[in-house]
Short mmCIF file of C-alpha atoms and ligand atoms in Angstrom, two decimals:
data_model
loop_
_atom_site.label_atom_id
_atom_site.label_comp_id
_atom_site.label_asym_id
_atom_site.label_seq_id
_atom_site.Cartn_x
_atom_site.Cartn_y
_atom_site.Cartn_z
CA UNK A 411 -31.04 -12.97 19.41
CA UNK A 412 -34.02 -13.15 17.24
CA UNK A 413 -36.22 -10.44 19.91
CA UNK A 414 -32.99 -8.06 19.29
CA UNK A 415 -32.81 -8.89 15.30
CA UNK A 416 -37.27 -7.32 15.18
CA UNK A 417 -36.67 -4.31 17.69
CA UNK A 418 -33.94 -2.82 14.99
CA UNK A 419 -35.67 -3.33 12.31
CA UNK A 420 -38.70 -1.93 14.63
CA UNK A 421 -36.90 0.99 15.87
CA UNK A 422 -34.90 1.78 12.60
CA UNK A 423 -37.25 4.94 11.86
CA UNK A 424 -36.61 6.70 15.56
CA UNK A 425 -32.67 5.55 15.30
CA UNK A 426 -32.93 8.19 12.29
CA UNK A 427 -34.12 10.95 13.85
CA UNK A 428 -31.95 10.66 16.94
CA UNK A 429 -28.44 10.06 14.41
CA UNK A 430 -29.72 13.50 13.20
CA UNK A 431 -30.22 14.70 16.10
CA UNK A 432 -26.07 13.77 16.85
CA UNK A 433 -25.40 15.09 13.27
CA UNK A 434 -26.65 18.34 14.18
CA UNK A 435 -23.93 18.77 16.68
CA UNK A 436 -21.00 20.59 14.29
CA UNK A 437 -18.37 19.21 16.27
CA UNK A 438 -15.31 19.91 14.13
CA UNK A 439 -12.00 18.93 15.66
CA UNK A 440 -9.80 20.97 13.99
CA UNK A 441 -11.44 24.43 14.39
CA UNK A 442 -10.46 26.44 17.89
CA UNK A 443 -13.29 28.50 17.80
CA UNK A 444 -15.75 24.15 18.21
CA UNK A 445 -14.71 23.49 21.39
CA UNK A 446 -17.49 24.12 23.22
CA UNK A 447 -19.39 21.67 20.89
CA UNK A 448 -16.75 19.15 20.49
CA UNK A 449 -17.52 18.84 24.98
CA UNK A 450 -21.44 19.15 23.26
CA UNK A 451 -21.46 15.92 21.34
CA UNK A 452 -19.27 14.06 24.35
CA UNK A 453 -22.04 14.99 26.15
CA UNK A 454 -24.69 13.88 23.78
CA UNK A 455 -22.76 10.72 23.44
CA UNK A 456 -22.40 9.98 27.52
CA UNK A 457 -26.68 10.19 27.57
CA UNK A 458 -27.26 7.53 24.67
CA UNK A 459 -24.61 5.62 26.35
CA UNK A 460 -27.20 5.98 29.59
CA UNK A 461 -30.69 5.48 28.17
CA UNK A 462 -28.70 2.50 25.99
CA UNK A 463 -28.45 0.79 29.83
CA UNK A 464 -24.66 1.11 30.12
CA UNK A 465 -23.38 0.25 33.66
CA UNK A 466 -20.88 3.32 33.72
CA UNK A 467 -20.62 5.83 31.86
CA UNK A 468 -17.73 9.16 32.16
CA UNK A 469 -16.49 11.21 30.14
CA UNK A 470 -12.38 11.95 30.41
CA UNK A 471 -11.07 15.60 29.81
CA UNK A 472 -8.09 15.63 27.53
CA UNK A 473 -5.55 17.85 26.85
CA UNK A 474 -7.76 18.28 23.72
CA UNK A 475 -10.94 16.88 23.68
CA UNK A 476 -12.92 14.99 26.24
CA UNK A 477 -13.32 10.85 25.90
CA UNK A 478 -16.43 9.13 26.10
CA UNK A 479 -15.67 6.16 28.01
CA UNK A 480 -18.66 3.61 28.86
CA UNK A 481 -18.79 -0.21 29.96
CA UNK A 482 -21.91 -3.34 30.65
CA UNK A 483 -19.57 -6.18 32.14
CA UNK A 484 -22.04 -8.35 33.22
CA UNK A 485 -20.73 -11.68 31.92
CA UNK A 486 -17.69 -12.36 33.73
CA UNK A 487 -15.97 -15.44 31.66
CA UNK A 488 -17.20 -14.16 28.77
CA UNK A 489 -15.16 -12.67 25.86
CA UNK A 490 -14.27 -8.34 26.42
CA UNK A 491 -14.94 -6.07 23.23
CA UNK A 492 -13.73 -2.69 23.01
CA UNK A 493 -16.28 -0.59 20.95
CA UNK A 494 -14.20 2.49 19.35
CA UNK A 495 -15.30 5.20 17.28
CA UNK A 496 -14.93 8.88 16.80
CA UNK A 497 -17.44 12.10 17.08
CA UNK A 498 -15.04 14.64 15.23
CA UNK A 499 -15.73 15.34 11.70
CA UNK A 500 -13.43 17.16 9.11
CA UNK A 501 -14.63 20.43 7.80
CA UNK A 502 -16.90 21.51 6.00
CA UNK A 503 -15.31 24.09 3.03
CA UNK A 504 -15.69 24.28 0.25
CA UNK A 505 -19.64 24.93 2.08
CA UNK A 506 -20.89 26.66 -1.44
CA UNK A 507 -20.40 23.26 -3.07
CA UNK A 508 -23.20 21.81 -0.43
CA UNK A 509 -26.93 21.26 -1.75
CA UNK A 510 -27.83 21.37 2.47
CA UNK A 511 -26.65 22.55 5.39
CA UNK A 512 -24.28 19.92 6.61
CA UNK A 513 -25.32 20.18 9.35
CA UNK A 514 -29.02 20.16 8.86
CA UNK A 515 -29.28 16.57 7.86
CA UNK A 516 -32.12 15.87 5.31
CA UNK A 517 -32.68 12.34 4.05
CA UNK A 518 -32.56 12.19 0.45
CA UNK A 519 -32.87 9.51 -2.38
CA UNK A 520 -32.04 6.71 0.88
CA UNK A 521 -28.96 8.53 2.06
CA UNK A 522 -28.79 10.48 5.07
CA UNK A 523 -26.76 13.85 4.43
CA UNK A 524 -25.16 15.72 6.13
CA UNK A 525 -21.50 16.18 7.98
CA UNK A 526 -20.35 13.19 9.64
CA UNK A 527 -23.19 11.04 8.32
CA UNK A 528 -20.47 7.98 7.11
CA UNK A 529 -17.60 8.83 8.59
CA UNK A 530 -18.13 8.91 11.77
CA UNK A 531 -21.32 9.45 13.84
CA UNK A 532 -23.66 7.52 10.68
CA UNK A 533 -21.44 4.29 11.49
CA UNK A 534 -20.87 4.03 15.06
CA UNK A 535 -24.17 4.58 16.09
CA UNK A 536 -24.99 1.88 14.42
CA UNK A 537 -22.92 -0.16 17.59
CA UNK A 538 -25.26 1.81 20.13
CA UNK A 539 -28.43 0.74 19.04
CA UNK A 540 -28.05 -2.72 19.02
CA UNK A 541 -26.34 -2.57 22.42
CA UNK A 542 -29.18 -0.71 23.79
CA UNK A 543 -31.37 -3.81 21.83
CA UNK A 544 -29.88 -6.10 23.34
CA UNK A 545 -30.18 -4.84 27.14
CA UNK A 546 -33.64 -3.43 26.49
CA UNK A 547 -35.11 -6.83 24.74
CA UNK A 548 -32.90 -9.61 27.04
CA UNK A 549 -31.77 -7.25 29.89
CA UNK A 550 -28.78 -8.08 28.85
CA UNK A 551 -25.97 -8.69 26.79
CA UNK A 552 -24.30 -12.16 25.36
CA UNK A 553 -20.91 -10.93 26.60
CA UNK A 554 -18.62 -7.59 28.11
CA UNK A 555 -19.15 -4.51 25.99
CA UNK A 556 -16.30 -1.17 26.61
CA UNK A 557 -16.85 1.83 24.49
CA UNK A 558 -14.42 3.97 23.83
CA UNK A 559 -15.43 7.48 22.02
CA UNK A 560 -12.45 10.10 20.74
CA UNK A 561 -12.59 13.14 19.52
CA UNK A 562 -9.24 14.09 17.81
CA UNK A 563 -9.03 11.74 15.16
CA UNK A 564 -9.47 13.64 12.79
CA UNK A 565 -6.16 15.41 13.97
CA UNK A 566 -3.57 12.13 14.81
CA UNK A 567 -5.72 11.05 18.51
CA UNK A 568 -2.28 12.20 19.48
CA UNK A 569 -4.55 13.08 23.38
CA UNK A 570 -5.97 9.03 23.22
CA UNK A 571 -2.73 8.10 22.45
CA UNK A 572 -1.84 9.07 25.52
CA UNK A 573 -4.83 8.29 27.55
CA UNK A 574 -4.09 4.29 26.45
CA UNK A 575 -0.96 3.81 27.84
CA UNK A 576 -1.88 5.31 30.71
CA UNK A 577 -5.38 3.27 31.09
CA UNK A 578 -4.24 -0.17 30.05
CA UNK A 579 -6.69 -1.55 32.83
CA UNK A 580 -10.00 -0.14 31.66
CA UNK A 581 -9.32 -0.19 28.27
CA UNK A 582 -8.84 -3.91 28.12
CA UNK A 583 -10.04 -6.61 26.07
CA UNK A 584 -10.48 -9.36 23.52
CA UNK A 585 -10.84 -7.44 20.34
CA UNK A 586 -11.52 -3.97 18.95
CA UNK A 587 -14.40 -3.27 17.17
CA UNK A 588 -14.68 -0.60 14.44
CA UNK A 589 -16.66 0.89 11.86
CA UNK A 590 -15.06 4.03 9.69
CA UNK A 591 -13.88 2.03 6.49
CA UNK A 592 -15.49 0.99 3.71
CA UNK A 593 -17.16 -1.77 2.10
CA UNK A 594 -15.30 -2.98 -0.98
CA UNK A 595 -18.55 -1.92 -3.02
CA UNK A 596 -22.25 -1.48 -2.62
CA UNK A 597 -23.52 -4.60 -1.36
CA UNK A 598 -19.82 -6.27 -0.95
CA UNK A 599 -19.52 -7.21 2.99
CA UNK A 600 -15.79 -6.55 3.46
CA UNK A 601 -13.82 -6.64 6.30
CA UNK A 602 -10.26 -4.55 6.10
CA UNK A 603 -7.30 -5.99 7.58
CA UNK A 604 -4.59 -3.05 6.27
CA UNK A 605 -4.73 1.01 6.65
CA UNK A 606 -1.68 2.89 5.41
CA UNK A 607 -0.86 5.64 7.76
CA UNK A 608 -0.12 8.99 7.08
CA UNK A 609 3.03 11.57 7.88
CA UNK A 610 1.52 15.21 7.42
CA UNK A 611 4.01 18.28 7.30
CA UNK A 612 4.18 21.85 6.13
CA UNK A 613 6.27 23.83 4.19
CA UNK A 614 7.04 27.02 4.74
CA UNK A 615 9.13 29.52 2.48
CA UNK A 616 10.74 32.86 2.89
CA UNK A 617 12.03 34.54 0.81
CA UNK A 618 12.62 38.87 0.44
CA UNK A 619 12.14 39.89 4.14
CA UNK A 620 8.79 41.78 2.75
CA UNK A 621 6.24 41.60 -0.02
CA UNK A 622 7.55 43.58 -3.32
CA UNK A 623 6.91 45.44 -6.62
CA UNK A 624 7.17 42.52 -8.90
CA UNK A 625 9.04 44.92 -11.39
CA UNK A 626 11.12 46.85 -9.26
CA UNK A 627 12.56 43.25 -7.42
CA UNK A 628 10.90 40.94 -10.32
CA UNK A 629 14.42 38.85 -11.49
CA UNK A 630 16.19 40.13 -9.13
CA UNK A 631 15.03 38.24 -6.01
CA UNK A 632 14.15 34.79 -5.47
CA UNK A 633 10.08 34.19 -6.06
CA UNK A 634 8.86 31.78 -2.80
CA UNK A 635 6.34 30.57 -4.50
CA UNK A 636 8.17 29.53 -8.18
CA UNK A 637 11.08 28.24 -6.10
CA UNK A 638 7.61 26.17 -3.78
CA UNK A 639 6.61 24.34 -7.36
CA UNK A 640 10.10 23.62 -8.34
CA UNK A 641 10.74 21.56 -4.97
CA UNK A 642 7.54 19.82 -5.36
CA UNK A 643 7.81 19.14 -8.64
CA UNK A 644 11.21 17.14 -7.27
CA UNK A 645 9.38 15.14 -4.98
CA UNK A 646 7.98 12.83 -8.04
CA UNK A 647 9.28 11.42 -10.95
CA UNK A 648 8.81 10.41 -14.06
CA UNK A 649 7.40 7.15 -13.33
CA UNK A 650 5.53 8.81 -9.99
CA UNK A 651 7.75 6.80 -7.61
CA UNK A 652 8.67 9.19 -4.76
CA UNK A 653 12.82 10.09 -5.04
CA UNK A 654 12.96 10.80 -0.87
CA UNK A 655 15.63 9.06 -0.12
CA UNK A 656 15.39 5.29 1.67
CA UNK A 657 11.57 6.22 1.55
CA UNK A 658 10.82 2.71 0.01
CA UNK A 659 13.24 0.44 1.82
CA UNK A 660 11.17 -0.85 4.95
CA UNK A 661 8.09 -1.20 2.31
CA UNK A 662 6.50 -4.47 2.42
CA UNK A 663 6.40 -6.23 -0.63
CA UNK A 664 2.98 -7.65 -1.91
CA UNK A 665 3.08 -11.10 -1.32
CA UNK A 666 2.02 -13.57 -4.53
CA UNK A 667 -1.25 -14.48 -2.40
CA UNK A 668 -2.11 -11.25 -2.24
CA UNK A 669 -2.30 -10.13 -5.00
CA UNK A 670 -4.28 -12.91 -6.70
CA UNK A 671 -7.11 -11.76 -3.66
CA UNK A 672 -6.60 -8.75 -5.25
CA UNK A 673 -7.45 -9.00 -9.30
CA UNK A 674 -10.22 -11.13 -8.02
CA UNK A 675 -11.93 -8.26 -6.49
CA UNK A 676 -14.00 -7.04 -9.31
CA UNK A 677 -12.75 -3.64 -10.47
CA UNK A 678 -12.44 -1.81 -13.08
CA UNK A 679 -10.19 1.26 -13.93
CA UNK A 680 -12.35 2.68 -16.59
CA UNK A 681 -15.30 2.83 -14.58
CA UNK A 682 -13.02 4.19 -11.52
CA UNK A 683 -11.84 7.03 -13.98
CA UNK A 684 -15.36 7.62 -15.11
CA UNK A 685 -17.12 7.96 -12.17
CA UNK A 686 -14.81 10.35 -10.61
CA UNK A 687 -14.63 12.57 -14.03
CA UNK A 688 -10.80 11.58 -15.43
CA UNK A 689 -9.89 10.74 -18.28
CA UNK A 690 -7.06 8.81 -17.25
CA UNK A 691 -6.19 7.34 -13.98
CA UNK A 692 -2.70 7.67 -12.65
CA UNK A 693 -0.04 6.83 -10.22
CA UNK A 694 3.35 4.61 -9.43
CA UNK A 695 3.88 2.79 -12.70
CA UNK A 696 3.83 -1.46 -11.89
CA UNK A 697 1.44 -1.23 -9.97
CA UNK A 698 -2.92 -1.87 -9.89
CA UNK A 699 -4.98 0.89 -8.61
CA UNK A 700 -5.61 -1.47 -5.51
CA UNK A 701 -2.41 -1.87 -5.20
CA UNK A 702 -1.64 1.18 -5.02
CA UNK A 703 -4.66 2.07 -3.32
CA UNK A 704 -3.27 -0.32 -0.68
CA UNK A 705 -0.34 -1.33 -0.28
CA UNK A 706 1.60 1.44 -2.12
CA UNK A 707 2.97 5.03 -0.37
CA UNK A 708 2.15 8.21 -1.70
CA UNK A 709 3.04 11.57 -1.19
CA UNK A 710 0.20 14.32 -1.85
CA UNK A 711 0.05 18.75 -1.61
CA UNK A 712 -3.11 19.39 0.38
CA UNK A 713 -3.22 22.72 0.26
CA UNK A 714 -1.10 25.94 -1.79
CA UNK A 715 -1.02 29.46 -0.67
CA UNK A 716 1.03 31.98 -1.12
CA UNK A 717 0.68 36.21 -2.82
CA UNK A 718 -1.99 37.01 -4.24
CA UNK A 719 -5.35 34.82 -4.08
CA UNK A 720 -8.36 37.43 -4.47
CA UNK A 721 -9.44 37.74 -7.61
CA UNK A 722 -8.40 40.00 -9.84
CA UNK A 723 -5.04 40.74 -10.67
CA UNK A 724 -1.95 42.30 -8.35
CA UNK A 725 1.53 42.63 -9.24
CA UNK A 726 4.12 41.41 -6.08
CA UNK A 727 6.41 39.26 -5.39
CA UNK A 728 5.60 37.86 -2.64
CA UNK A 729 7.85 37.33 0.99
CA UNK A 730 5.91 33.61 1.66
CA UNK A 731 4.45 30.37 -0.06
CA UNK A 732 3.57 27.82 2.03
CA UNK A 733 2.37 24.26 0.94
CA UNK A 734 1.14 21.08 3.32
CA UNK A 735 2.48 17.61 2.38
CA UNK A 736 1.09 14.72 3.40
CA UNK A 737 2.36 10.96 2.53
CA UNK A 738 0.43 7.46 3.43
CA UNK A 739 2.23 5.40 4.25
CA UNK A 740 2.43 1.46 4.52
CA UNK A 741 4.03 -1.45 6.40
CA UNK A 742 6.78 -1.68 7.30
CA UNK A 743 7.69 2.08 6.63
CA UNK A 744 8.01 4.76 10.17
CA UNK A 745 6.67 8.25 9.70
CA UNK A 746 9.28 9.28 12.51
CA UNK A 747 12.12 7.95 10.62
CA UNK A 748 10.44 9.78 7.05
CA UNK A 749 10.45 13.09 8.55
CA UNK A 750 13.84 13.13 9.00
CA UNK A 751 14.68 11.80 4.87
CA UNK A 752 11.96 14.58 3.92
CA UNK A 753 13.27 16.86 6.03
CA UNK A 754 16.03 16.07 4.86
CA UNK A 755 16.06 15.77 1.47
CA UNK A 756 13.28 19.54 1.11
CA UNK A 757 16.66 21.25 2.71
CA UNK A 758 19.19 19.55 -0.22
CA UNK A 759 17.10 20.79 -2.82
CA UNK A 760 16.53 24.47 -1.15
CA UNK A 761 18.82 27.31 -3.45
CA UNK A 762 19.69 29.74 -1.19
CA UNK A 763 18.15 32.84 -2.49
CA UNK A 764 15.36 31.18 0.04
CA UNK A 765 14.48 29.61 3.56
CA UNK A 766 13.08 26.77 4.20
CA UNK A 767 10.61 25.57 6.98
CA UNK A 768 9.87 22.58 7.52
CA UNK A 769 7.87 21.14 10.02
CA UNK A 770 5.96 17.78 10.88
CA UNK A 771 1.61 18.18 11.64
CA UNK A 772 1.19 14.26 13.00
CA UNK A 773 1.69 11.21 11.80
CA UNK A 774 -0.41 7.32 12.24
CA UNK A 775 1.26 4.27 11.16
CA UNK A 776 0.02 1.75 9.30
CA UNK A 777 -1.56 -1.27 10.38
CA UNK A 778 -1.34 -5.17 8.34
CA UNK A 779 -3.47 -7.06 10.31
CA UNK A 780 -3.55 -10.90 11.12
CA UNK A 781 -6.27 -12.63 9.76
CA UNK A 782 -6.86 -15.70 11.74
CA UNK A 783 -8.29 -13.89 14.62
CA UNK A 784 -11.80 -16.01 16.42
CA UNK A 785 -12.45 -11.95 17.03
CA UNK A 786 -12.31 -11.05 12.71
CA UNK A 787 -14.07 -14.58 12.16
CA UNK A 788 -16.87 -13.40 14.17
CA UNK A 789 -16.93 -10.00 12.36
CA UNK A 790 -16.88 -11.44 9.07
CA UNK A 791 -19.55 -13.95 10.19
CA UNK A 792 -21.60 -11.54 11.73
CA UNK A 793 -21.70 -8.42 8.19
CA UNK A 794 -21.41 -11.98 6.35
CA UNK A 795 -25.32 -12.37 7.98
CA UNK A 796 -26.78 -8.60 7.43
CA UNK A 797 -25.59 -9.28 4.10
CA UNK A 798 -26.28 -12.06 2.92
CA UNK A 799 -23.39 -12.62 1.29
CA UNK A 800 -19.83 -14.18 2.20
CA UNK A 801 -17.39 -11.38 2.93
CA UNK A 802 -14.95 -9.75 1.18
CA UNK A 803 -11.76 -9.28 2.73
CA UNK A 804 -9.80 -6.45 1.30
CA UNK A 805 -6.97 -3.28 2.59
CA UNK A 806 -8.01 0.32 2.54
CA UNK A 807 -5.88 3.81 1.51
CA UNK A 808 -7.14 5.52 4.25
CA UNK A 809 -5.95 5.89 7.66
CA UNK A 810 -7.21 5.83 12.16
CA UNK A 811 -3.71 6.23 13.63
CA UNK A 812 -5.03 4.64 16.90
CA UNK A 813 -5.56 1.62 15.47
CA UNK A 814 -1.85 -0.41 15.52
CA UNK A 815 -1.26 1.50 19.26
CA UNK A 816 -4.64 -0.12 20.26
CA UNK A 817 -3.20 -3.79 18.93
CA UNK A 818 0.04 -2.93 21.13
CA UNK A 819 -1.04 -1.82 23.99
CA UNK A 820 -4.20 -4.17 24.72
CA UNK A 821 -2.53 -7.03 23.18
CA UNK A 822 -6.10 -7.73 20.74
CA UNK A 823 -7.34 -7.95 17.70
CA UNK A 824 -8.49 -4.85 15.72
CA UNK A 825 -12.11 -5.87 13.71
CA UNK A 826 -11.70 -3.17 10.68
CA UNK A 827 -15.88 -3.65 10.13
CA UNK A 828 -16.73 -0.37 7.71
CA UNK A 829 -20.11 0.41 6.21
CA UNK A 830 -19.35 3.27 4.19
CA UNK A 831 -18.86 4.07 0.64
CA UNK A 832 -16.12 5.63 -1.52
CA UNK A 833 -18.12 7.43 -3.30
CA UNK A 834 -20.33 9.09 0.24
CA UNK A 835 -18.13 11.58 0.05
CA UNK A 836 -16.22 11.46 3.04
CA UNK A 837 -13.90 14.31 3.74
CA UNK A 838 -15.86 16.42 0.59
CA UNK A 839 -18.60 18.60 -0.14
CA UNK A 840 -22.28 16.07 0.27
CA UNK A 841 -21.09 14.08 2.62
CA UNK A 842 -23.61 10.78 2.76
CA UNK A 843 -24.32 7.93 3.82
CA UNK A 844 -26.71 4.91 2.90
CA UNK A 845 -29.25 3.78 4.41
CA UNK A 846 -29.14 0.32 3.66
CA UNK A 847 -25.41 0.46 5.17
CA UNK A 848 -27.05 1.97 8.40
CA UNK A 849 -29.65 -0.51 9.05
CA UNK A 850 -27.21 -3.72 7.45
CA UNK A 851 -25.06 -2.18 10.32
CA UNK A 852 -26.90 -2.02 13.35
CA UNK A 853 -28.10 -6.22 12.00
CA UNK A 854 -23.23 -6.69 11.52
CA UNK A 855 -23.02 -5.31 15.37
CA UNK A 856 -25.47 -7.01 16.70
CA UNK A 857 -24.84 -10.41 15.28
CA UNK A 858 -20.68 -9.58 15.83
CA UNK A 859 -21.70 -9.02 19.83
CA UNK A 860 -23.95 -13.19 19.96
CA UNK A 861 -20.98 -14.73 17.24
CA UNK A 862 -18.29 -13.23 19.34
CA UNK A 863 -19.40 -13.85 22.54
CA UNK A 864 -18.89 -17.60 21.83
CA UNK A 865 -16.16 -17.67 21.18
N1 BES Q 2398 -12.85 7.15 8.19
C1 BES Q 2398 -11.50 7.63 8.27
C2 BES Q 2398 -10.27 6.68 7.76
C3 BES Q 2398 -10.77 5.76 6.30
C4 BES Q 2398 -11.38 6.50 5.19
C5 BES Q 2398 -10.12 4.41 6.49
C6 BES Q 2398 -11.57 5.52 4.32
C7 BES Q 2398 -10.79 3.77 5.05
C8 BES Q 2398 -11.30 4.19 4.42
C9 BES Q 2398 -10.62 8.64 9.14
O1 BES Q 2398 -11.78 9.35 9.39
C10 BES Q 2398 -10.44 9.71 8.45
O2 BES Q 2398 -10.32 10.17 8.11
N2 BES Q 2398 -8.93 9.24 9.50
C11 BES Q 2398 -7.58 10.14 8.88
C12 BES Q 2398 -7.19 10.35 9.89
C13 BES Q 2398 -5.70 11.26 9.44
C14 BES Q 2398 -6.14 12.37 10.02
C15 BES Q 2398 -4.86 10.71 10.58
C16 BES Q 2398 -7.31 10.04 6.93
O3 BES Q 2398 -7.16 9.06 6.09
O4 BES Q 2398 -6.84 11.50 6.92
MN1 MN Q 2399 -12.18 10.98 7.98
#
């Protein structure tokens, strides 16, 4: 163990340079134009895994972006950990708000700044390097390691989902280790045992068969933007509860114990509001902020377009308006059922003067993982050791759609050992990752391998 830790510490500066190389690849999964960059990024990972000394490294093509699989299975009889990460990143818009080019990583204020620095390249890279440290210093790992990197996490993981069902034997493991979540607060080692799910929908509202002069026609024909706004306003009530019929029916109630655990975590609404530049927080009545974020479902418009959006003024009665709506779901809500209820509800609210087309983009299931596995204990011990204090257990508001499927099809616990911070601005301009967390992440990963090998 000691030589592994020294090796990691001694090579830290090289790792930063390698991470920069990884971050220079603009692997934006949702953009058709970036297909080749995705392939380039998968090949980058393949190279790094080969250099690390992994015995098998393979790229698997999918109907979408490639998967990278790798293994080192030199310890028959010892546990096997499957380490998952995603190499795809979110788009960079609005680009004007970035202080530096999102794909020219820079180091400032002890942080590395780039799209993907936290989510997820910075976080998944630590595991490659910790495995490499074992193989380069001791010539072996104390357990078996498999890696799986995908390029479609940010767009719903549908091809990985198919792959997983076909390759259960290949991916067979005793635990799934994932660093794609956040610490509860700076310097607070955290194991996340719950994630929200997601349902992503889009509405297209059409009125007349073409754009019209708003003077000649306004007042006689419906305006799809106005009607869309009315529809949206009916999705919430005055207590900020979602009005879709049956929406809360399957929501898992918070236990007293969990409620008390959340209270014990020091969380200040005031500080949170101030940091976000809002005078007051807002959410479902009757719940604390952490309860709302971690255990309650939400519905949010993610983007809305229609009519004239350039600078200047144009008088027009548009033909169409669109909105993208996502819902964060919690155990045991079922996305497909909710998509049906949502569609039915929207249709029932729509006046005859417009037509509405409802479509689903993708969905992911919520997660709640049991806390009593040896893998979770190894994760908690490992991250505690790296940060020098006891880990806390939290849920989180974000989603990683494949986690539940891993647990189900591989029949193994997932350990969410996140290294980011909420304030790292993932999915936003100026995403960054603290070098301190990169460094402690390397150690957490190495300690996990050691801890879990003994179970
Ligand atoms: N790393 C995030 C998930 C996350 C963020 C978990 C913050 C906990 C805290 C992941 O890459 C992500 O962004 N997931 C998407 C999934 C979606 C596109 C299906 C999300 O949550 O929006
Ligand atoms: Mn993300």
